[in-house]
Short mmCIF file of N, CA and C in Angstrom, two decimals:
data_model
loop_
_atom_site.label_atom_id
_atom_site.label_comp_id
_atom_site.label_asym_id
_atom_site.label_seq_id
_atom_site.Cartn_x
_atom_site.Cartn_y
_atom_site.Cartn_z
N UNK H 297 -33.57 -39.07 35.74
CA UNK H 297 -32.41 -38.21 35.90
C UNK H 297 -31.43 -38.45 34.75
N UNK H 298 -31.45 -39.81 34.10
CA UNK H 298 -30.11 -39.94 33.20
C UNK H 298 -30.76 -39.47 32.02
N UNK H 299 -31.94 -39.33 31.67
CA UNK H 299 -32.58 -38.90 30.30
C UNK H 299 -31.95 -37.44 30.42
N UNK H 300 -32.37 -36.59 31.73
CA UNK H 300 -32.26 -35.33 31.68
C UNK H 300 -31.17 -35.20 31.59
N UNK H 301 -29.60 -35.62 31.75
CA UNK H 301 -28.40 -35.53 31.58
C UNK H 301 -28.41 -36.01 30.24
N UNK H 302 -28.86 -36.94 29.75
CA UNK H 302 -28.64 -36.85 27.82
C UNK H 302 -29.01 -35.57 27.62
N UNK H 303 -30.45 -35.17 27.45
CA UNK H 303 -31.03 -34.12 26.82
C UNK H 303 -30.07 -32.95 26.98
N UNK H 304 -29.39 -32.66 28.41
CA UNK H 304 -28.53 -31.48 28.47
C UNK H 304 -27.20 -31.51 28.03
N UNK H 305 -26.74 -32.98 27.38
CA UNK H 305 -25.49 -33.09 26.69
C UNK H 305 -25.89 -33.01 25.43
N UNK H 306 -27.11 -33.30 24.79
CA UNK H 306 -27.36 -33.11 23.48
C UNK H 306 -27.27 -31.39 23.54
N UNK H 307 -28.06 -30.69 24.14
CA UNK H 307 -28.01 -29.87 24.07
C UNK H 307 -27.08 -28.43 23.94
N UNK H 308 -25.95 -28.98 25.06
CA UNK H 308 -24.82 -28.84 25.07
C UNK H 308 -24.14 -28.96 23.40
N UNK H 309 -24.06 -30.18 23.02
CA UNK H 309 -23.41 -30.63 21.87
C UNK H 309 -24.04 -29.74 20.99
N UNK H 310 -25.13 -29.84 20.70
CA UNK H 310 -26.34 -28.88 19.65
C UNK H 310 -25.60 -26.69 19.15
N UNK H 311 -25.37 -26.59 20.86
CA UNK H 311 -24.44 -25.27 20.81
C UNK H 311 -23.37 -25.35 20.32
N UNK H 312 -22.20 -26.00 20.77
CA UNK H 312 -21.22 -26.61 20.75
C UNK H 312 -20.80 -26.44 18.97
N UNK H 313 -21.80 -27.37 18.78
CA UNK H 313 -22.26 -27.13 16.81
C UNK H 313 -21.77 -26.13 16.01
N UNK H 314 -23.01 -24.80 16.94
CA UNK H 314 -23.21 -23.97 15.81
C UNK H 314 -22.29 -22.87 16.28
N UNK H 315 -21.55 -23.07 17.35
CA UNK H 315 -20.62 -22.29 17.67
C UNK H 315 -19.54 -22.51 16.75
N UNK H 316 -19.06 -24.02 16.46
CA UNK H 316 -17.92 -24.14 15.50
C UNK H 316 -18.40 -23.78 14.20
N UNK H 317 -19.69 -24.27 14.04
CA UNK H 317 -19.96 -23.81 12.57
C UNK H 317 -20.20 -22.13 12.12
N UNK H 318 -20.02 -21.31 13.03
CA UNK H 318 -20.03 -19.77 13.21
C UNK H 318 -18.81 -19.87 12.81
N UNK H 319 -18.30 -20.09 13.60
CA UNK H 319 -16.53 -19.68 13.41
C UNK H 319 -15.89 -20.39 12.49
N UNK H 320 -16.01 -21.22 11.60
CA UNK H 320 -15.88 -21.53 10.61
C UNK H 320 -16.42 -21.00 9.16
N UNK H 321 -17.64 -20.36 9.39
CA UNK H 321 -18.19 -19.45 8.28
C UNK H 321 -17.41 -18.14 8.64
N UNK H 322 -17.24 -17.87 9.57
CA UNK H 322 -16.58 -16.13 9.74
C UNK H 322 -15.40 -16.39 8.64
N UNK H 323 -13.90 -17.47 9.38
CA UNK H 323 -13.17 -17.67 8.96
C UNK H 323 -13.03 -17.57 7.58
N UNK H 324 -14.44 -18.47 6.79
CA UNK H 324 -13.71 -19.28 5.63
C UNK H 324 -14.77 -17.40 4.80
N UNK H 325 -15.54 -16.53 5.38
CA UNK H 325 -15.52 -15.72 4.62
C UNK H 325 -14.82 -14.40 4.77
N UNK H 326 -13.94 -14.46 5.99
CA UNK H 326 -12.97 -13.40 5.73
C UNK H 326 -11.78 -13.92 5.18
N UNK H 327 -11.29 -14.93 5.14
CA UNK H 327 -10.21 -15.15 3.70
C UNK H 327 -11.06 -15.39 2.70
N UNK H 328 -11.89 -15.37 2.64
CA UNK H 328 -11.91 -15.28 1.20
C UNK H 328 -12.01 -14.03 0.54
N UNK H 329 -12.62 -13.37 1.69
CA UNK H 329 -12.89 -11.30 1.38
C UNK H 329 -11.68 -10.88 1.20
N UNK H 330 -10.02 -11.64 2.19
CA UNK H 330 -9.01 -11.00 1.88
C UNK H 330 -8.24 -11.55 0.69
N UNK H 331 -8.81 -12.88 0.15
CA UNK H 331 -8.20 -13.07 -0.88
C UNK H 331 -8.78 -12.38 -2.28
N UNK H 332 -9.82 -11.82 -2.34
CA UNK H 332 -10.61 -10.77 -3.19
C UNK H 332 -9.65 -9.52 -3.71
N UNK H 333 -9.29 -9.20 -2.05
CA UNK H 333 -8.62 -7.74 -2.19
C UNK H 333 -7.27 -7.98 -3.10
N UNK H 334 -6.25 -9.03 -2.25
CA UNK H 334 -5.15 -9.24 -3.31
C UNK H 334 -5.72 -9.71 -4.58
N UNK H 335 -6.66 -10.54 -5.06
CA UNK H 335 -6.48 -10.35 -6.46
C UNK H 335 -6.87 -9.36 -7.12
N UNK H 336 -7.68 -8.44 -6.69
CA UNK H 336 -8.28 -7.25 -7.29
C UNK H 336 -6.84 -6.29 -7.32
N UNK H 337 -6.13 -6.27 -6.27
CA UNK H 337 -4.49 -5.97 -6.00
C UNK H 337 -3.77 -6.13 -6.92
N UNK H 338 -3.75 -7.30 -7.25
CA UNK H 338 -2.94 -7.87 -7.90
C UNK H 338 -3.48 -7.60 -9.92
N UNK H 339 -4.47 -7.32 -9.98
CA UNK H 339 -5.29 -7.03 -10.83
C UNK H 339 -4.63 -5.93 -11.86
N UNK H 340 -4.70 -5.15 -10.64
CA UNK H 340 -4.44 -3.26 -10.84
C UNK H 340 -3.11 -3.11 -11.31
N UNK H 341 -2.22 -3.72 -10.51
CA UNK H 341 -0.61 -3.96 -10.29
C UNK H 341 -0.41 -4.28 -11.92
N UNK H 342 -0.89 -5.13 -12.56
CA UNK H 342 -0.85 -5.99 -13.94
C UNK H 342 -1.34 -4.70 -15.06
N UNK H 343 -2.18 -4.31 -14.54
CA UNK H 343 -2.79 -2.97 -14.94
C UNK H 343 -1.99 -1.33 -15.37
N UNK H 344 -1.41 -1.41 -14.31
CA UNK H 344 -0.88 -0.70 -14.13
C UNK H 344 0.79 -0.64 -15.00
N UNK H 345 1.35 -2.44 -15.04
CA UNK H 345 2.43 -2.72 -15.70
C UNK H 345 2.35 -2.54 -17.42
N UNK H 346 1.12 -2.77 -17.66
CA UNK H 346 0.93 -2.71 -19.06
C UNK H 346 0.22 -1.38 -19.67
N UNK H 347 -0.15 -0.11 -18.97
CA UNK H 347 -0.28 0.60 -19.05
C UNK H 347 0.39 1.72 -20.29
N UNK H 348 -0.49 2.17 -21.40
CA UNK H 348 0.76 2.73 -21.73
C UNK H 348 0.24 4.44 -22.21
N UNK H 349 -1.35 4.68 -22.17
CA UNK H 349 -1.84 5.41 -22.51
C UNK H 349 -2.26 7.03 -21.39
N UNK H 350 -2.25 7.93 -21.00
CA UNK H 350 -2.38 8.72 -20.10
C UNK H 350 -3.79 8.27 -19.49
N UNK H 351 -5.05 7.97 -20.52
CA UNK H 351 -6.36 7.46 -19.77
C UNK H 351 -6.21 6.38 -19.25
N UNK H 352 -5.19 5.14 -20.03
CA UNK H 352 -5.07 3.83 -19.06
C UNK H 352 -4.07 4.10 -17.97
N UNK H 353 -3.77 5.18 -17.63
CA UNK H 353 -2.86 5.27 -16.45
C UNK H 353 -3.53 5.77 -15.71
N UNK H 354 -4.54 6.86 -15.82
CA UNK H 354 -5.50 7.35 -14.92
C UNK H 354 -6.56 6.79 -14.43
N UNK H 355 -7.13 6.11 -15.40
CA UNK H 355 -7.87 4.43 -14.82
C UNK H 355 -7.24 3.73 -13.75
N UNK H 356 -6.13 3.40 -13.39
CA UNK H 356 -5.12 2.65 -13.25
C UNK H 356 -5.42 3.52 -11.48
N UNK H 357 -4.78 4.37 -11.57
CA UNK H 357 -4.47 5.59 -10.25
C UNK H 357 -6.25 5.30 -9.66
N UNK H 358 -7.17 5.36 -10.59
CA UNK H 358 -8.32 5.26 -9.72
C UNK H 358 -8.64 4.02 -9.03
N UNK H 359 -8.32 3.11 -10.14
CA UNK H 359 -8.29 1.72 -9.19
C UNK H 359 -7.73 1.87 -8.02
N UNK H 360 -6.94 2.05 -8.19
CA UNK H 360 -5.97 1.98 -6.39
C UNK H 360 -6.18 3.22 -6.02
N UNK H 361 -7.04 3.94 -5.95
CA UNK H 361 -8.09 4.76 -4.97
C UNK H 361 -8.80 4.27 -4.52
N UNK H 362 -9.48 3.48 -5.46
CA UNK H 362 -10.77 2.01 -5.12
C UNK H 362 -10.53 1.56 -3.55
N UNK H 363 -9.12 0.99 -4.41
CA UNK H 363 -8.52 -0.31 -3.39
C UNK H 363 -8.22 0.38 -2.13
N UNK H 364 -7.68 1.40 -2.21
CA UNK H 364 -7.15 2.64 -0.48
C UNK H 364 -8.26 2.32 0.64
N UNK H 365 -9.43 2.30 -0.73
CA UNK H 365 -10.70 2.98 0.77
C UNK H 365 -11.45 1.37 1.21
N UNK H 366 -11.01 0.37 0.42
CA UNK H 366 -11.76 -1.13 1.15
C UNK H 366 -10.95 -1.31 2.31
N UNK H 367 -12.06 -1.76 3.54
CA UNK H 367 -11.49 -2.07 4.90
C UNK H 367 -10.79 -3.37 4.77
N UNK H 368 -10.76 -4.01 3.76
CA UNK H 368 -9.76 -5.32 3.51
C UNK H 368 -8.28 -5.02 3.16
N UNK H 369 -7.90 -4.03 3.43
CA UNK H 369 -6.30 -3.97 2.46
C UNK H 369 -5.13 -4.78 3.41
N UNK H 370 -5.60 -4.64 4.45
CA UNK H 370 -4.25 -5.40 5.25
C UNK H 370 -2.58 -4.05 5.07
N UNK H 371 -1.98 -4.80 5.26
CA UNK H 371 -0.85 -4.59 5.03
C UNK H 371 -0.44 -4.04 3.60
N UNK H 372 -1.22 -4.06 2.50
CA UNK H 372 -1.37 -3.75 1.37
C UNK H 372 -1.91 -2.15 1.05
N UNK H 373 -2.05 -1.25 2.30
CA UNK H 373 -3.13 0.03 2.09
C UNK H 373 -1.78 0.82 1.53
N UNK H 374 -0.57 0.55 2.07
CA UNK H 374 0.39 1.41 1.92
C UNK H 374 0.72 1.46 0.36
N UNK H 375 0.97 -0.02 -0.11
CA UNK H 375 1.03 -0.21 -1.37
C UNK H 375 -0.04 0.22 -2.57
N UNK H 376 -1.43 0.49 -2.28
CA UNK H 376 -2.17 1.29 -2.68
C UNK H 376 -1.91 2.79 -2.76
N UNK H 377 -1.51 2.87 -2.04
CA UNK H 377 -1.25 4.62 -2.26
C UNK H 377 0.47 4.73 -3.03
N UNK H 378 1.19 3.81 -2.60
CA UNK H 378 2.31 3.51 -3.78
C UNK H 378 1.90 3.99 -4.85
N UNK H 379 1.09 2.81 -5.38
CA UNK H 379 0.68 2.47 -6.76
C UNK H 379 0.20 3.76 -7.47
N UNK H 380 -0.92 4.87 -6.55
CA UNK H 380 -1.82 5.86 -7.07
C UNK H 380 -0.55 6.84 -7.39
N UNK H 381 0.39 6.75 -6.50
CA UNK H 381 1.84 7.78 -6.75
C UNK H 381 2.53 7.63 -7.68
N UNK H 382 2.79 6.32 -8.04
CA UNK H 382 3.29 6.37 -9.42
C UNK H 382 2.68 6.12 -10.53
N UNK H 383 1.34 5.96 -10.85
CA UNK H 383 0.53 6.59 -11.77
C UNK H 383 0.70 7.53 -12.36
N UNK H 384 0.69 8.73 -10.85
CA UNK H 384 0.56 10.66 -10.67
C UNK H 384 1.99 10.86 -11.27
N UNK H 385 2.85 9.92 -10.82
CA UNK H 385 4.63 10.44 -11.33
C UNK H 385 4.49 10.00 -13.06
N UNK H 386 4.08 8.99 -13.50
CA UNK H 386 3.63 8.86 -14.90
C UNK H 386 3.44 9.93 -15.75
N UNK H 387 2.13 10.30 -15.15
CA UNK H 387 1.38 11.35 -15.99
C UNK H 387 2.04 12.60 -15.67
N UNK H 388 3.32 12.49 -15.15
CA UNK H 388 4.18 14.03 -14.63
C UNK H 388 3.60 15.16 -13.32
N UNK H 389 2.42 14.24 -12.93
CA UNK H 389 1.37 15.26 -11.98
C UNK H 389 2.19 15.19 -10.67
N UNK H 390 3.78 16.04 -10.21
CA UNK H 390 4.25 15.44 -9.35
C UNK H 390 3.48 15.80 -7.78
N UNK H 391 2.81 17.00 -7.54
CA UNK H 391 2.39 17.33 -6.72
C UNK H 391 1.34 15.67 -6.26
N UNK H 392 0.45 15.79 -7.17
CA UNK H 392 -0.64 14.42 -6.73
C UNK H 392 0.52 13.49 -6.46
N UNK H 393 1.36 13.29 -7.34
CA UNK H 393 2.20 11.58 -6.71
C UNK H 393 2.54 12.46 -5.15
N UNK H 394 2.90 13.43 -4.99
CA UNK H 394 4.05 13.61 -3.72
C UNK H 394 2.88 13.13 -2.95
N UNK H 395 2.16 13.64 -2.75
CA UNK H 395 0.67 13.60 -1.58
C UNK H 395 0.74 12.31 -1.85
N UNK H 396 0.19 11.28 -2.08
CA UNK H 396 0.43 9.74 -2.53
C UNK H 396 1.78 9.29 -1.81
N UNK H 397 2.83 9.41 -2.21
CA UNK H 397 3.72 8.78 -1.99
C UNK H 397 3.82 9.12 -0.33
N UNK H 398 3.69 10.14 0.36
CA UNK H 398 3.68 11.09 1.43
C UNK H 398 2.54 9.78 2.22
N UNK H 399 1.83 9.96 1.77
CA UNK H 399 0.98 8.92 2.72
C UNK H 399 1.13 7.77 3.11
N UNK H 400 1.97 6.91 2.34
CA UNK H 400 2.70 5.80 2.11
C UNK H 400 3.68 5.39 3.56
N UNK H 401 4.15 6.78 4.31
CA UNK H 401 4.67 7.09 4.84
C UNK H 401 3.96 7.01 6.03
N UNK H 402 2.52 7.62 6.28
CA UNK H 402 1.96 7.11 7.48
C UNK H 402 1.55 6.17 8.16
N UNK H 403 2.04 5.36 7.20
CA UNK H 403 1.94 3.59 7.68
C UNK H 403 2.81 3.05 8.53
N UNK H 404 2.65 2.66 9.39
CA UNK H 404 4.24 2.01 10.05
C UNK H 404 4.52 0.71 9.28
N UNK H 405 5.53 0.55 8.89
CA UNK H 405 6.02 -1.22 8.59
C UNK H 405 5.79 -1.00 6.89
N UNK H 406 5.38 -0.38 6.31
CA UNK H 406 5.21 -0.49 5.32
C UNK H 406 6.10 -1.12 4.15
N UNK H 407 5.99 -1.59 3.20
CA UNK H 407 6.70 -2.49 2.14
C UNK H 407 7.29 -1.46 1.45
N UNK H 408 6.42 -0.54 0.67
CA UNK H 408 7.26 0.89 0.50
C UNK H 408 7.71 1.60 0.57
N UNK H 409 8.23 1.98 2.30
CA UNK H 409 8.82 2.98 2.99
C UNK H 409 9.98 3.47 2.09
N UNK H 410 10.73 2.68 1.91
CA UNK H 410 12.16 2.87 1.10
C UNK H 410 11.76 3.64 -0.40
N UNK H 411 10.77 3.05 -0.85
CA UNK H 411 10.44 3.25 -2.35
C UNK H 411 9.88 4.61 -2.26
N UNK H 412 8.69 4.86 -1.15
CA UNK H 412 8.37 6.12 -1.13
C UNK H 412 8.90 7.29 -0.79
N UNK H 413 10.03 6.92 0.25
CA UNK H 413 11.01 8.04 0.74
C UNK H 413 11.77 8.61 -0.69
N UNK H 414 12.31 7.48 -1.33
CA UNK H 414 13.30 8.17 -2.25
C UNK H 414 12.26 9.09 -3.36
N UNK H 415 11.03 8.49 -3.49
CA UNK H 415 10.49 9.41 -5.00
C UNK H 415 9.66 10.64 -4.25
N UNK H 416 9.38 10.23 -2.99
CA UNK H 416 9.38 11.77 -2.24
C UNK H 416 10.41 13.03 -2.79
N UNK H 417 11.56 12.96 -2.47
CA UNK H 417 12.86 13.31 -2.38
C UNK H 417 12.79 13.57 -4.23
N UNK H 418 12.65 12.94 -4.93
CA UNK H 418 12.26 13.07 -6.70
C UNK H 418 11.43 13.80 -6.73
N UNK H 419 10.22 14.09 -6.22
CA UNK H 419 9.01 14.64 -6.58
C UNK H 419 9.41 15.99 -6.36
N UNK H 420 9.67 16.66 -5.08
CA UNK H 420 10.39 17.42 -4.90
C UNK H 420 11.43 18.35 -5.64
N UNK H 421 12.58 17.46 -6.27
CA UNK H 421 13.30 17.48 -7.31
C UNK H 421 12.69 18.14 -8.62
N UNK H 422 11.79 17.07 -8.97
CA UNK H 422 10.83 17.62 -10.02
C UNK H 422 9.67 18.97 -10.13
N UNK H 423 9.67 19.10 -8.74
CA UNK H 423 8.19 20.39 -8.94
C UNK H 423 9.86 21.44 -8.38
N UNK H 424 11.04 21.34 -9.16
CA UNK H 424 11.49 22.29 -8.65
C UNK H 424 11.64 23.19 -7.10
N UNK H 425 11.18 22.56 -6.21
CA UNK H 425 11.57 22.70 -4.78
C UNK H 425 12.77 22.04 -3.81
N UNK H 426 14.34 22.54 -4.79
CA UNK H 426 15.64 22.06 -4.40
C UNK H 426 16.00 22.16 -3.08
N UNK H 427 15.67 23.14 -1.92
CA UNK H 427 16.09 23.27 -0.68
C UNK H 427 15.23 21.78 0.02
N UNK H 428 14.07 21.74 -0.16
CA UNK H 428 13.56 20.37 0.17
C UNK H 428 13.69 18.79 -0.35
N UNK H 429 14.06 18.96 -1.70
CA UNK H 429 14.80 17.88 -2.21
C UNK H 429 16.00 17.52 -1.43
N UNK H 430 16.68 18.48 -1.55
CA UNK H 430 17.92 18.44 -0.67
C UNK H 430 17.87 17.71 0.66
N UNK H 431 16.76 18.56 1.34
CA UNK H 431 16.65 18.10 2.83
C UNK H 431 16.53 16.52 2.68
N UNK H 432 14.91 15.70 1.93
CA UNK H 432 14.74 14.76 1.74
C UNK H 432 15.58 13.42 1.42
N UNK H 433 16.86 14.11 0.07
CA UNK H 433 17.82 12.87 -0.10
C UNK H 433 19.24 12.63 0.90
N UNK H 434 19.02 14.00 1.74
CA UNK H 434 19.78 13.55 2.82
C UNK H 434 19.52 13.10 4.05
N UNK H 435 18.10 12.87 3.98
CA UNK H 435 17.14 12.50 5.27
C UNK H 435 17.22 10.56 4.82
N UNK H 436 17.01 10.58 3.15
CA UNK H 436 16.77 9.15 2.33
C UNK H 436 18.48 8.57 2.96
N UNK H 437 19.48 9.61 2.55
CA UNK H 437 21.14 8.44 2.89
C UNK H 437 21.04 8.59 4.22
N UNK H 438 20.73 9.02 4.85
CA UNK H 438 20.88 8.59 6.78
C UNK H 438 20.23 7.69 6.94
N UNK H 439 19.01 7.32 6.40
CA UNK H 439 17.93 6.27 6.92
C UNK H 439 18.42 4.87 6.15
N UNK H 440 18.82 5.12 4.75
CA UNK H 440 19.13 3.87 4.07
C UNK H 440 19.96 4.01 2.94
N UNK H 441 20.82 3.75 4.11
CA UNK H 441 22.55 4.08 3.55
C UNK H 441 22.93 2.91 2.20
N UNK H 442 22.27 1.60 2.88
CA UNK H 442 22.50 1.04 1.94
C UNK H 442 21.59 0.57 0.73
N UNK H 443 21.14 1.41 0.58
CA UNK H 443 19.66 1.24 -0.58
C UNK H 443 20.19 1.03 -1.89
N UNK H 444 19.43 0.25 -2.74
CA UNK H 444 19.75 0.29 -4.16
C UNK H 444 19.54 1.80 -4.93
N UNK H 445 18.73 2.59 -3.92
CA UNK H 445 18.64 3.66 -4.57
C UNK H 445 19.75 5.02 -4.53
N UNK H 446 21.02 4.44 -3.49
CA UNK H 446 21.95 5.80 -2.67
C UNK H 446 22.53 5.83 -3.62
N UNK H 447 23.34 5.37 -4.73
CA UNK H 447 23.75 5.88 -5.80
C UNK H 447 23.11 6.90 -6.48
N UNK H 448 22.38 7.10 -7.03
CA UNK H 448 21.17 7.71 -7.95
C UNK H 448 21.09 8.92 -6.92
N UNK H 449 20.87 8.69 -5.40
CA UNK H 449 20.36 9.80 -4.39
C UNK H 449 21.65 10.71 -4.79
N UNK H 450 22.97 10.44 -4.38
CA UNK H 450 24.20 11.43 -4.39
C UNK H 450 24.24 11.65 -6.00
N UNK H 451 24.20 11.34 -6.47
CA UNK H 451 23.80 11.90 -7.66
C UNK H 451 23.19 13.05 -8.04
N UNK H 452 21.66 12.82 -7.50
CA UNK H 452 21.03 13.83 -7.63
C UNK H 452 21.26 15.02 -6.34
N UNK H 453 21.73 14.59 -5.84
CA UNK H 453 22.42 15.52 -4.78
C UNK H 453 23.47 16.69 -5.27
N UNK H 454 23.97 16.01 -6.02
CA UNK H 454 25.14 16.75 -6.94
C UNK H 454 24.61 17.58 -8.01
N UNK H 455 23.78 17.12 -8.72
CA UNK H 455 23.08 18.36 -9.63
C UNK H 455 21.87 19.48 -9.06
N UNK H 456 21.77 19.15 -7.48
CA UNK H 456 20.87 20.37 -7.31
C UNK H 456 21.60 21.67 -7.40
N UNK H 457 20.75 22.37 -7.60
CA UNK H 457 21.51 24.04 -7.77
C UNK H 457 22.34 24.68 -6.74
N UNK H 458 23.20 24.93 -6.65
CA UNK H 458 23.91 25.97 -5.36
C UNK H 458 22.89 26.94 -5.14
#
């Protein structure tokens, strides 16, 4: 009887094992899959800063198309579509940034909310659609009155057309 109680504590222990050692390989390879994404993130971002050519900017916008569609982005998907928006605002393509920046928006919590609302509200501005600009930078000072950007907003508030 006491053999058979070893054998079923070894056995026990034996599971026990490969249960921790499962969950220790999951672990140690989904951070490492999410530490992939930020540097590849972080990659683009660098990419994107030193950018100075219309093809290295459009390179740039595809990367972080790349990056949109990996199921690793975390909290970072929003900032991907940031990034592809101001590429599109670069190269003057404001329609593509608006759609970009616009999506940015369907994120809840996002890091860019603020950043994307206001160049929403620009993009707008820029493809010449003032009744919606309008709407937008007064939608931007209700929501974030105190933004680094509400100067600049009443501003441009003031030069839209009557």
């Amino acid at each position: 009887v006491k053999l058979d109680r070893i054998k079923m504590n070894d056995n026990y222990m034996n599971q026990k094992t490969v249960v921790l050692i499962t969950v220790f390989a999951l672990l140690t390879a989904t951070s490492v899959y999410a530490a992939s994404f930020k540097e590849d993130y972080d990659a683009a971002y660098k990419s994107f800063e030193s950018a100075k050519s219309n093809s290295e900017i459009t390179k740039v916008a595809e990367i972080f198309r790349k990056l949109s569609e990996r199921n690793d982005a975390g909290k970072l998907i929003a900032n991907t579509h940031y990034w592809q928006g101001a590429c599109w605002y670069r190269l003057e393509e404001y329609s593509r940034s608006l759609q970009n920046f616009e999506k940015v928006l369907t994120y809840p919590l996002s890091y860019k909310e603020e950043d994307a609302r206001y160049k929403v509200a620009v993009c707008y501005m820029r493809l010449k659609e003032f009744e919606t600009a309008k709407w937008e930078f007064n939608r931007f000072l209700r929501d974030y009155p105190q933004s680094k950007h509400a100067g600049t907003v009443r501003n441009s508030l003031a030069k839209i057309p009557k």
